[in-house]
PDB file of C-alpha atoms in Angstrom:
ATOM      1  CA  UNK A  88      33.444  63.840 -12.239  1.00 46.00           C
ATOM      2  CA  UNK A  89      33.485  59.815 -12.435  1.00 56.00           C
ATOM      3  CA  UNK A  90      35.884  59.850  -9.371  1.00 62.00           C
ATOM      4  CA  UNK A  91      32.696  61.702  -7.156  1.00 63.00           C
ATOM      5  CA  UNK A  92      30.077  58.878  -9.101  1.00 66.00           C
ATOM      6  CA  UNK A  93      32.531  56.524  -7.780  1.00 69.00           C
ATOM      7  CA  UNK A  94      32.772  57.860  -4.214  1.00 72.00           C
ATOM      8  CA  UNK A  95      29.211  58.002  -3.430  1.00 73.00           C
ATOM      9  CA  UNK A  96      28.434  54.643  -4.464  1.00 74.00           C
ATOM     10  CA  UNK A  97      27.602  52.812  -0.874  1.00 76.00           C
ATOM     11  CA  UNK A  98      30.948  51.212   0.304  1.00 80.00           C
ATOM     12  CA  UNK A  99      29.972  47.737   0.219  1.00 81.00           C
ATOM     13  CA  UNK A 100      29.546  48.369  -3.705  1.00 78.00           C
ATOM     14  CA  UNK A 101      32.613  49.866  -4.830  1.00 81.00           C
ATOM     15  CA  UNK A 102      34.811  46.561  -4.345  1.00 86.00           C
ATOM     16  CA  UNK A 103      32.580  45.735  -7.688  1.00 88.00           C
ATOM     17  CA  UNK A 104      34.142  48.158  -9.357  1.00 89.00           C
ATOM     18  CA  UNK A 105      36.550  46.590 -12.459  1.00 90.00           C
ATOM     19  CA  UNK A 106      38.789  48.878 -14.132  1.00 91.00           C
ATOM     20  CA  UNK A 107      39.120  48.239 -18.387  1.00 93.00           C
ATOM     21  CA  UNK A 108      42.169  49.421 -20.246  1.00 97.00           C
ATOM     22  CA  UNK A 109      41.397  49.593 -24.037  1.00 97.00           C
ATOM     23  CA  UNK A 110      43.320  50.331 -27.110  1.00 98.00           C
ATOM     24  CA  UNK A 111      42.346  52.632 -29.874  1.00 97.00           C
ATOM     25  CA  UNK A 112      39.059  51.318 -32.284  1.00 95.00           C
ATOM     26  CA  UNK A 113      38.163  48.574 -29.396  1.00 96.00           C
ATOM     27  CA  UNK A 114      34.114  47.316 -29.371  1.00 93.00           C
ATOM     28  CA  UNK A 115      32.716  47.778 -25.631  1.00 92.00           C
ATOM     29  CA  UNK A 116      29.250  47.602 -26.313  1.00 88.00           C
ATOM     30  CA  UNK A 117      27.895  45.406 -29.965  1.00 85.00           C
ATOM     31  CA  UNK A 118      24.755  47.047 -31.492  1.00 80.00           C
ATOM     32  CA  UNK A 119      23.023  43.838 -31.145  1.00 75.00           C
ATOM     33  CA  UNK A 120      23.933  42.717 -27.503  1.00 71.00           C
ATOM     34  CA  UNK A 121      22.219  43.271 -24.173  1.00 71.00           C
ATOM     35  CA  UNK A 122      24.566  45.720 -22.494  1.00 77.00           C
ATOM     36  CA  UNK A 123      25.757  44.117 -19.045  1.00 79.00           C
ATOM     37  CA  UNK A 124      26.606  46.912 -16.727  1.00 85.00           C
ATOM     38  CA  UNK A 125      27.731  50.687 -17.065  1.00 89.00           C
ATOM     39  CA  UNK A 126      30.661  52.288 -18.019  1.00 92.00           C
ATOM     40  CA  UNK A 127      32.518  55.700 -16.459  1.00 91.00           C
ATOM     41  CA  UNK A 128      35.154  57.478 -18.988  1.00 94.00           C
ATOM     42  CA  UNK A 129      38.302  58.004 -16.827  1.00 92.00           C
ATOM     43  CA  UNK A 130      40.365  59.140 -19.366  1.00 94.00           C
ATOM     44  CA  UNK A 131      40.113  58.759 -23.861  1.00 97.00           C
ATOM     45  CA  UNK A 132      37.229  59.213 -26.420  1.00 98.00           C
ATOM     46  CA  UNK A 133      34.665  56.947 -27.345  1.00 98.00           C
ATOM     47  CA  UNK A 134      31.987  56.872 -30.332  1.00 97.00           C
ATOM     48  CA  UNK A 135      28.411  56.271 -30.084  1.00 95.00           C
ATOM     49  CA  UNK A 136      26.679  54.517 -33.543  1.00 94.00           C
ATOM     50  CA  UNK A 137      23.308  53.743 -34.183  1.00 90.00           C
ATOM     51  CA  UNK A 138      23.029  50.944 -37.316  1.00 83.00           C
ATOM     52  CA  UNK A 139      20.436  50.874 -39.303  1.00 83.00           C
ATOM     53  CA  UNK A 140      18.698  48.252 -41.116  1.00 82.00           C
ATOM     54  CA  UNK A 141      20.239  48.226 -44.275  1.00 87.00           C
ATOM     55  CA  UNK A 142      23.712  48.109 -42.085  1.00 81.00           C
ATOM     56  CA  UNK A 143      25.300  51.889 -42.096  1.00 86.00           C
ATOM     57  CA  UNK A 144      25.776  53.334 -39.381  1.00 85.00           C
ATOM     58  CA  UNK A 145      24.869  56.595 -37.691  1.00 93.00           C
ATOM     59  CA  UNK A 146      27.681  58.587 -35.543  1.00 94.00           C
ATOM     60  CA  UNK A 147      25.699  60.114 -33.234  1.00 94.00           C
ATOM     61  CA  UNK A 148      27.906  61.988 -30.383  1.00 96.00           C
ATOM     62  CA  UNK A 149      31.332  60.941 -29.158  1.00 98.00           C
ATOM     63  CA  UNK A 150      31.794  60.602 -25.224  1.00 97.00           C
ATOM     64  CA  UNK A 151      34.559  61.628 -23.087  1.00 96.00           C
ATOM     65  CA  UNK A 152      36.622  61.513 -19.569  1.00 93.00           C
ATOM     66  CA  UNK A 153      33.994  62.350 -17.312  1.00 89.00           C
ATOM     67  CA  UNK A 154      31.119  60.835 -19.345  1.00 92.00           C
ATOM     68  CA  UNK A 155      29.087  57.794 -18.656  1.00 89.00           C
ATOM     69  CA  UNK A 156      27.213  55.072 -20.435  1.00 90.00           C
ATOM     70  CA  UNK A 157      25.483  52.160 -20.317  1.00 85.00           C
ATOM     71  CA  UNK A 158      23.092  53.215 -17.679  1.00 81.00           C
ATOM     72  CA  UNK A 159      19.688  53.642 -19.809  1.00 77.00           C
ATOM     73  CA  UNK A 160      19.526  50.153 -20.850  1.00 73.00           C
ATOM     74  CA  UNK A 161      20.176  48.683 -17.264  1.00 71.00           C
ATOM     75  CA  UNK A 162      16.793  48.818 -16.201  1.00 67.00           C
ATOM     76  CA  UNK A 163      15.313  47.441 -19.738  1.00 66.00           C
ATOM     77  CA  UNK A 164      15.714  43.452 -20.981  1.00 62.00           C
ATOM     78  CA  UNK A 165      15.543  44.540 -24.732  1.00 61.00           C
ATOM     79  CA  UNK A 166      18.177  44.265 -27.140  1.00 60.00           C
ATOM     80  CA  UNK A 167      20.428  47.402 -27.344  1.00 63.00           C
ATOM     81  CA  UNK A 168      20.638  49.276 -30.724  1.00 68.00           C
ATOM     82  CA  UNK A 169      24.160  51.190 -30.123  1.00 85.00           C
ATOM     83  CA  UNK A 170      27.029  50.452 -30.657  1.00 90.00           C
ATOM     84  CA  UNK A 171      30.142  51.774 -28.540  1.00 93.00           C
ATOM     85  CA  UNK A 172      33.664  51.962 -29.605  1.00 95.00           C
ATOM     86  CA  UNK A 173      37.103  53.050 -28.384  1.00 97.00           C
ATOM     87  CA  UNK A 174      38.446  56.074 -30.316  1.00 98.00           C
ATOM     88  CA  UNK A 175      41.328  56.685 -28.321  1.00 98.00           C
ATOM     89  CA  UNK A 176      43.317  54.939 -25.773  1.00 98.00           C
ATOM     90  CA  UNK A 177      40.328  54.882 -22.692  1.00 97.00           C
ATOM     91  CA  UNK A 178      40.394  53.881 -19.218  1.00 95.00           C
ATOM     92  CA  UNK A 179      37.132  52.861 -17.768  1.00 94.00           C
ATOM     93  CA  UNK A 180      35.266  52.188 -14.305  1.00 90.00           C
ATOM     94  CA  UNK A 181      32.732  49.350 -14.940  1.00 90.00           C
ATOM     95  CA  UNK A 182      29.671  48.250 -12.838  1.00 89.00           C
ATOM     96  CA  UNK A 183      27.830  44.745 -13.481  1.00 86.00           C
ATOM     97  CA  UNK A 184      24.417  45.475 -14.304  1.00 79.00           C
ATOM     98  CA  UNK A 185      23.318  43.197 -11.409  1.00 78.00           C
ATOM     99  CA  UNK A 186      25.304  45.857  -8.748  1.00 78.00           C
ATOM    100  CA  UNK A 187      23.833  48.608  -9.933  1.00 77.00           C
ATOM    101  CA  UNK A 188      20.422  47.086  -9.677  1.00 72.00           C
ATOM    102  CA  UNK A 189      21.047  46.529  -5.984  1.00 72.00           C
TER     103      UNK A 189
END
């Protein structure tokens, strides 16, 4: 699926594309943070957390090859409140937030 995403992204775009290897129980995206771009699953598992106030956390859903995220928040300037982490070995396609704007 993220390999058609990929190829229909206008041509002068895709040299943007950056590729991200990560290890198992890896931080991509902090609770807190502005998220910078969005991510395509190529291959592994990752978890998506909501914290609360009192500092638990929520798992809400986990996300694999084929999945994408990051996207929602692009078009916002507030202050993300989910936190995504590496549960496997992942491979990912990443676009700047600024590229996807365009």
């Amino acid at each position: 699926m993220n390999h058609v995403i990929i190829k229909n992204i206008p041509k002068e775009f895709q040299k943007y594309i950056q590729m991200l290897n990560l290890s198992k129980e890896q931080l991509i995206i902090e609770s807190d943070g502005n998220n910078k771009g969005v991510y395509f699953i190529n291959s592994g598992k990752v978890a998506v957390k909501k914290y609360l106030l009192n500092g638990e956390h929520i798992f809400l859903k986990e996300l694999q090859e084929g999945n994408c995220f990051g996207e929602m928040e692009l078009f916002s300037d507030r202050d993300g409140t989910y936190e995504i982490t590496t549960l496997t070995e992942v491979s990912l396609s990443y676009l700047l937030r600024e590229i996807v704007q365009k």
